[in-house]
mmCIF file of C-alpha atoms in Angstrom:
data_model
loop_
_atom_site.group_PDB
_atom_site.id
_atom_site.type_symbol
_atom_site.label_atom_id
_atom_site.label_comp_id
_atom_site.label_asym_id
_atom_site.label_seq_id
_atom_site.Cartn_x
_atom_site.Cartn_y
_atom_site.Cartn_z
ATOM 1 C CA LYS Q 232 -20.046 -12.774 -20.820
ATOM 2 C CA ALA Q 233 -17.464 -10.243 -21.920
ATOM 3 C CA GLY Q 234 -14.156 -10.337 -20.104
ATOM 4 C CA VAL Q 235 -12.251 -7.593 -18.378
ATOM 5 C CA THR Q 236 -11.407 -4.770 -20.748
ATOM 6 C CA GLN Q 237 -8.665 -2.219 -20.378
ATOM 7 C CA THR Q 238 -7.989 0.976 -22.278
ATOM 8 C CA PRO Q 239 -5.775 2.076 -23.783
ATOM 9 C CA ARG Q 240 -3.767 -1.015 -24.670
ATOM 10 C CA TYR Q 241 -0.563 0.907 -25.316
ATOM 11 C CA LEU Q 242 0.669 4.253 -24.111
ATOM 12 C CA ILE Q 243 3.849 6.252 -24.456
ATOM 13 C CA LYS Q 244 4.532 9.091 -22.041
ATOM 14 C CA THR Q 245 7.517 11.168 -21.007
ATOM 15 C CA ARG Q 246 8.967 11.603 -17.551
ATOM 16 C CA GLY Q 247 7.032 13.998 -15.370
ATOM 17 C CA GLN Q 248 3.742 13.495 -17.146
ATOM 18 C CA GLN Q 249 0.752 11.794 -15.631
ATOM 19 C CA VAL Q 250 -1.367 8.986 -17.011
ATOM 20 C CA THR Q 251 -4.832 7.541 -16.413
ATOM 21 C CA LEU Q 252 -5.679 3.954 -17.234
ATOM 22 C CA SER Q 253 -9.163 2.527 -17.385
ATOM 23 C CA CYS Q 254 -10.620 -0.867 -16.536
ATOM 24 C CA SER Q 255 -14.094 -2.260 -17.065
ATOM 25 C CA PRO Q 256 -14.726 -5.409 -15.026
ATOM 26 C CA ILE Q 257 -16.746 -8.421 -15.988
ATOM 27 C CA SER Q 258 -20.426 -7.583 -15.781
ATOM 28 C CA GLY Q 259 -21.661 -8.069 -12.234
ATOM 29 C CA HIS Q 260 -18.196 -8.018 -10.668
ATOM 30 C CA ARG Q 261 -17.792 -5.345 -8.032
ATOM 31 C CA SER Q 262 -14.186 -5.940 -7.010
ATOM 32 C CA VAL Q 263 -11.383 -4.564 -9.145
ATOM 33 C CA SER Q 264 -7.684 -4.986 -8.416
ATOM 34 C CA TRP Q 265 -4.700 -3.470 -10.158
ATOM 35 C CA TYR Q 266 -1.277 -5.039 -10.623
ATOM 36 C CA GLN Q 267 1.982 -3.883 -12.132
ATOM 37 C CA GLN Q 268 4.057 -6.371 -14.133
ATOM 38 C CA THR Q 269 7.716 -5.772 -14.931
ATOM 39 C CA PRO Q 270 10.476 -8.185 -15.971
ATOM 40 C CA GLY Q 271 12.447 -7.395 -12.828
ATOM 41 C CA GLN Q 272 9.763 -7.354 -10.153
ATOM 42 C CA GLY Q 273 7.152 -9.618 -11.696
ATOM 43 C CA LEU Q 274 3.498 -9.109 -10.844
ATOM 44 C CA GLN Q 275 2.941 -6.794 -7.917
ATOM 45 C CA PHE Q 276 -0.303 -5.763 -6.285
ATOM 46 C CA LEU Q 277 -1.174 -2.085 -6.441
ATOM 47 C CA PHE Q 278 -4.642 -1.775 -4.890
ATOM 48 C CA GLU Q 279 -8.131 -3.223 -4.747
ATOM 49 C CA TYR Q 280 -11.477 -1.471 -4.945
ATOM 50 C CA PHE Q 281 -14.879 -2.741 -3.954
ATOM 51 C CA SER Q 282 -18.071 -0.695 -4.154
ATOM 52 C CA GLU Q 283 -16.094 2.489 -4.801
ATOM 53 C CA THR Q 284 -13.888 1.999 -1.711
ATOM 54 C CA GLN Q 285 -10.220 1.141 -1.656
ATOM 55 C CA ARG Q 286 -9.930 -1.912 0.571
ATOM 56 C CA ASN Q 287 -6.324 -2.896 0.157
ATOM 57 C CA LYS Q 288 -3.171 -1.184 -1.000
ATOM 58 C CA GLY Q 289 0.209 -2.493 -2.033
ATOM 59 C CA ASN Q 290 3.612 -1.046 -1.374
ATOM 60 C CA PHE Q 291 3.718 1.664 -4.018
ATOM 61 C CA PRO Q 292 4.351 5.393 -3.649
ATOM 62 C CA GLY Q 293 1.525 7.881 -3.413
ATOM 63 C CA ARG Q 294 2.019 8.781 -7.082
ATOM 64 C CA PHE Q 295 -0.075 5.707 -7.793
ATOM 65 C CA SER Q 296 -3.745 6.206 -7.085
ATOM 66 C CA GLY Q 297 -7.033 4.823 -8.206
ATOM 67 C CA ARG Q 298 -10.745 5.096 -7.963
ATOM 68 C CA GLN Q 299 -13.855 3.139 -8.729
ATOM 69 C CA PHE Q 300 -17.146 4.388 -10.059
ATOM 70 C CA SER Q 301 -20.666 3.347 -9.188
ATOM 71 C CA ASN Q 302 -20.794 1.096 -12.263
ATOM 72 C CA SER Q 303 -17.660 -0.720 -10.936
ATOM 73 C CA ARG Q 304 -15.441 0.642 -13.664
ATOM 74 C CA SER Q 305 -12.080 1.645 -12.278
ATOM 75 C CA GLU Q 306 -9.283 4.000 -13.179
ATOM 76 C CA MET Q 307 -5.760 4.212 -11.953
ATOM 77 C CA ASN Q 308 -3.599 7.278 -12.177
ATOM 78 C CA VAL Q 309 0.148 7.655 -12.045
ATOM 79 C CA SER Q 310 1.457 11.160 -11.564
ATOM 80 C CA THR Q 311 4.962 12.498 -12.173
ATOM 81 C CA LEU Q 312 5.942 9.503 -14.255
ATOM 82 C CA GLU Q 313 9.395 7.981 -13.830
ATOM 83 C CA LEU Q 314 11.277 5.722 -16.218
ATOM 84 C CA GLY Q 315 10.783 2.858 -13.790
ATOM 85 C CA ASP Q 316 7.023 3.114 -14.167
ATOM 86 C CA SER Q 317 7.302 1.496 -17.583
ATOM 87 C CA ALA Q 318 5.364 -1.715 -17.168
ATOM 88 C CA LEU Q 319 2.307 -3.729 -18.067
ATOM 89 C CA TYR Q 320 -0.564 -2.596 -15.858
ATOM 90 C CA LEU Q 321 -3.134 -5.297 -15.298
ATOM 91 C CA CYS Q 322 -6.625 -5.052 -13.958
ATOM 92 C CA ALA Q 323 -8.502 -8.000 -12.493
ATOM 93 C CA SER Q 324 -12.109 -8.332 -11.437
ATOM 94 C CA ARG Q 325 -13.731 -10.692 -9.005
ATOM 95 C CA GLY Q 326 -17.344 -11.658 -8.411
ATOM 96 C CA THR Q 327 -18.944 -11.339 -4.987
ATOM 97 C CA GLY Q 328 -18.445 -14.512 -2.989
ATOM 98 C CA SER Q 329 -15.703 -15.750 -5.296
ATOM 99 C CA GLU Q 330 -11.962 -15.759 -4.752
ATOM 100 C CA THR Q 331 -11.037 -15.986 -8.427
ATOM 101 C CA GLN Q 332 -9.626 -12.889 -10.056
ATOM 102 C CA TYR Q 333 -9.946 -12.608 -13.828
ATOM 103 C CA PHE Q 334 -7.447 -10.459 -15.615
ATOM 104 C CA GLY Q 335 -7.755 -8.106 -18.533
ATOM 105 C CA PRO Q 336 -5.202 -7.860 -21.364
ATOM 106 C CA GLY Q 337 -3.338 -5.024 -19.660
ATOM 107 C CA THR Q 338 -2.136 -1.586 -20.651
ATOM 108 C CA ARG Q 339 1.497 -1.411 -21.681
ATOM 109 C CA LEU Q 340 2.989 1.885 -20.548
ATOM 110 C CA LEU Q 341 6.318 3.107 -21.820
ATOM 111 C CA VAL Q 342 7.872 6.123 -20.123
ATOM 112 C CA LEU Q 343 10.596 7.890 -22.093
ATOM 113 C CA GLY Y 937 8.629 -11.153 3.603
ATOM 114 C CA GLU Y 938 6.199 -11.783 0.805
ATOM 115 C CA SER Y 939 7.459 -14.273 -1.671
ATOM 116 C CA VAL Y 940 6.098 -17.004 -3.791
ATOM 117 C CA GLY Y 941 8.957 -18.670 -5.567
ATOM 118 C CA LEU Y 942 9.338 -21.187 -8.306
ATOM 119 C CA HIS Y 943 11.982 -23.897 -8.334
ATOM 120 C CA LEU Y 944 12.605 -23.740 -12.095
ATOM 121 C CA PRO Y 945 12.402 -20.630 -14.234
ATOM 122 C CA THR Y 946 12.182 -22.654 -17.473
ATOM 123 C CA LEU Y 947 10.782 -26.043 -18.335
ATOM 124 C CA SER Y 948 10.974 -27.793 -21.671
ATOM 125 C CA VAL Y 949 8.907 -30.922 -22.371
ATOM 126 C CA GLN Y 950 7.995 -33.074 -25.340
ATOM 127 C CA GLU Y 951 4.545 -32.764 -26.815
ATOM 128 C CA GLY Y 952 2.318 -35.394 -25.270
ATOM 129 C CA ASP Y 953 4.347 -35.691 -22.079
ATOM 130 C CA ASN Y 954 3.135 -34.567 -18.680
ATOM 131 C CA SER Y 955 4.481 -31.334 -17.177
ATOM 132 C CA ILE Y 956 4.927 -30.500 -13.526
ATOM 133 C CA ILE Y 957 5.503 -26.914 -12.450
ATOM 134 C CA ASN Y 958 6.468 -26.329 -8.836
ATOM 135 C CA CYS Y 959 5.989 -23.398 -6.523
ATOM 136 C CA ALA Y 960 7.007 -22.604 -2.952
ATOM 137 C CA TYR Y 961 4.966 -20.112 -0.970
ATOM 138 C CA SER Y 962 5.875 -18.255 2.185
ATOM 139 C CA ASN Y 963 2.702 -17.300 4.026
ATOM 140 C CA SER Y 964 1.503 -20.205 6.140
ATOM 141 C CA ALA Y 965 -1.723 -18.274 6.782
ATOM 142 C CA SER Y 966 -2.683 -18.200 3.085
ATOM 143 C CA ASP Y 967 -5.955 -20.007 2.529
ATOM 144 C CA TYR Y 968 -6.266 -19.730 -1.237
ATOM 145 C CA PHE Y 969 -3.907 -20.465 -4.109
ATOM 146 C CA ILE Y 970 -4.273 -20.021 -7.836
ATOM 147 C CA TRP Y 971 -2.452 -20.784 -11.063
ATOM 148 C CA TYR Y 972 -2.431 -18.557 -14.100
ATOM 149 C CA LYS Y 973 -1.151 -18.997 -17.627
ATOM 150 C CA GLN Y 974 0.170 -15.996 -19.493
ATOM 151 C CA GLU Y 975 0.822 -16.002 -23.212
ATOM 152 C CA SER Y 976 2.869 -13.358 -24.911
ATOM 153 C CA GLY Y 977 1.018 -10.066 -25.180
ATOM 154 C CA LYS Y 978 -1.906 -11.221 -23.057
ATOM 155 C CA GLY Y 979 -3.044 -10.933 -19.485
ATOM 156 C CA PRO Y 980 -2.872 -13.870 -17.068
ATOM 157 C CA GLN Y 981 -5.522 -16.488 -17.740
ATOM 158 C CA PHE Y 982 -7.049 -18.422 -14.844
ATOM 159 C CA ILE Y 983 -6.229 -22.144 -14.903
ATOM 160 C CA ILE Y 984 -7.185 -23.638 -11.575
ATOM 161 C CA ASP Y 985 -7.372 -22.729 -7.910
ATOM 162 C CA ILE Y 986 -7.382 -24.531 -4.587
ATOM 163 C CA ARG Y 987 -8.294 -23.693 -1.018
ATOM 164 C CA SER Y 988 -6.111 -24.618 1.908
ATOM 165 C CA ASN Y 989 -8.636 -27.179 3.182
ATOM 166 C CA MET Y 990 -7.885 -29.309 0.129
ATOM 167 C CA ASP Y 991 -4.697 -31.034 -0.985
ATOM 168 C CA LYS Y 992 -5.659 -31.814 -4.564
ATOM 169 C CA ARG Y 993 -7.969 -30.447 -7.186
ATOM 170 C CA GLN Y 994 -8.435 -31.553 -10.777
ATOM 171 C CA GLY Y 995 -9.547 -29.705 -13.831
ATOM 172 C CA GLN Y 996 -9.455 -30.473 -17.511
ATOM 173 C CA ARG Y 997 -5.938 -31.880 -18.102
ATOM 174 C CA VAL Y 998 -4.649 -29.976 -15.062
ATOM 175 C CA THR Y 999 -4.204 -30.939 -11.432
ATOM 176 C CA VAL Y 1000 -3.069 -28.744 -8.571
ATOM 177 C CA LEU Y 1001 -1.469 -30.289 -5.514
ATOM 178 C CA LEU Y 1002 -1.039 -28.457 -2.236
ATOM 179 C CA ASN Y 1003 1.323 -29.542 0.521
ATOM 180 C CA LYS Y 1004 0.833 -27.198 3.453
ATOM 181 C CA THR Y 1005 3.430 -28.977 5.579
ATOM 182 C CA VAL Y 1006 6.253 -27.828 3.330
ATOM 183 C CA LYS Y 1007 4.381 -24.869 1.808
ATOM 184 C CA HIS Y 1008 4.569 -26.265 -1.693
ATOM 185 C CA LEU Y 1009 2.219 -26.045 -4.635
ATOM 186 C CA SER Y 1010 2.434 -27.811 -7.965
ATOM 187 C CA LEU Y 1011 0.609 -27.714 -11.275
ATOM 188 C CA GLN Y 1012 0.461 -30.854 -13.344
ATOM 189 C CA ILE Y 1013 -0.502 -30.622 -17.005
ATOM 190 C CA ALA Y 1014 -1.345 -33.895 -18.688
ATOM 191 C CA ALA Y 1015 -0.523 -34.658 -22.306
ATOM 192 C CA THR Y 1016 0.945 -31.254 -23.047
ATOM 193 C CA GLN Y 1017 0.067 -29.608 -26.319
ATOM 194 C CA PRO Y 1018 1.771 -26.800 -28.269
ATOM 195 C CA GLY Y 1019 -0.892 -24.418 -26.992
ATOM 196 C CA ASP Y 1020 0.319 -25.017 -23.453
ATOM 197 C CA SER Y 1021 3.494 -23.063 -24.182
ATOM 198 C CA ALA Y 1022 3.351 -20.001 -21.950
ATOM 199 C CA VAL Y 1023 4.560 -18.586 -18.657
ATOM 200 C CA TYR Y 1024 2.828 -20.093 -15.650
ATOM 201 C CA PHE Y 1025 2.408 -18.198 -12.396
ATOM 202 C CA CYS Y 1026 1.348 -19.415 -9.014
ATOM 203 C CA ALA Y 1027 -0.119 -16.955 -6.537
ATOM 204 C CA GLU Y 1028 -1.275 -17.014 -2.946
ATOM 205 C CA LYS Y 1029 -3.885 -14.805 -1.352
ATOM 206 C CA TRP Y 1030 -2.698 -12.498 1.371
ATOM 207 C CA GLY Y 1031 -5.267 -10.746 3.485
ATOM 208 C CA ALA Y 1032 -8.513 -9.741 1.830
ATOM 209 C CA GLN Y 1033 -7.933 -10.011 -1.899
ATOM 210 C CA LYS Y 1034 -4.270 -9.342 -2.513
ATOM 211 C CA LEU Y 1035 -2.536 -11.934 -4.652
ATOM 212 C CA VAL Y 1036 1.200 -12.428 -4.233
ATOM 213 C CA PHE Y 1037 2.690 -13.918 -7.376
ATOM 214 C CA GLY Y 1038 5.713 -16.050 -8.048
ATOM 215 C CA GLN Y 1039 8.217 -15.050 -10.709
ATOM 216 C CA GLY Y 1040 6.816 -17.484 -13.239
ATOM 217 C CA THR Y 1041 7.985 -20.568 -15.119
ATOM 218 C CA ARG Y 1042 8.278 -20.547 -18.880
ATOM 219 C CA LEU Y 1043 6.977 -23.801 -20.301
ATOM 220 C CA THR Y 1044 8.141 -24.754 -23.791
ATOM 221 C CA ILE Y 1045 6.622 -27.671 -25.663
ATOM 222 C CA ASN Y 1046 8.912 -29.427 -28.124
ATOM 223 C CA PRO Y 1047 7.306 -31.155 -31.112
#
């Protein structure tokens, strides 16, 4: 079974721009969660989607948003980028009835 | 507040020795815990998990121990190999499916 895939793998943006990241979960997984990883703050939960509905949200500003499509693929969007948004953005998927989240390789975002 | 901490940020062991990575968690209501391994340039890779109704679980060369009395979690890796070099994270589940991660321990295997 293919793992979680994320695109793009690397991205460079400038302050004020917006960015959209994509995540395709493991086939059959309907839950997708997003995390931000930085050297200073570590891994922090952004939000979780299940069947196109956001079920849980972390403590991030409204500039961070996401959505999930009927095929369980998910996107997250960051608007009005700030330098501090530079991070590795990780997506994880989980099968129904399972607690285990499987992570993708991440998208490394650099904001200049 | 939310916090899952690690006692040691770095750990260096000899190849073939056993490694023990420790983790303290804060939410006494957490019912699920998980360990991940992250190699440079990659996403976290699932190692092993444990529910709060257990105190020990074994996998291939790895064992997770859970002590709910002192809110402590540990990962034991037997006969460490060079490929075990990575950063190891513990995480606890808060609420529905939110994982709260520790800061990570960097494990280095010396030949």
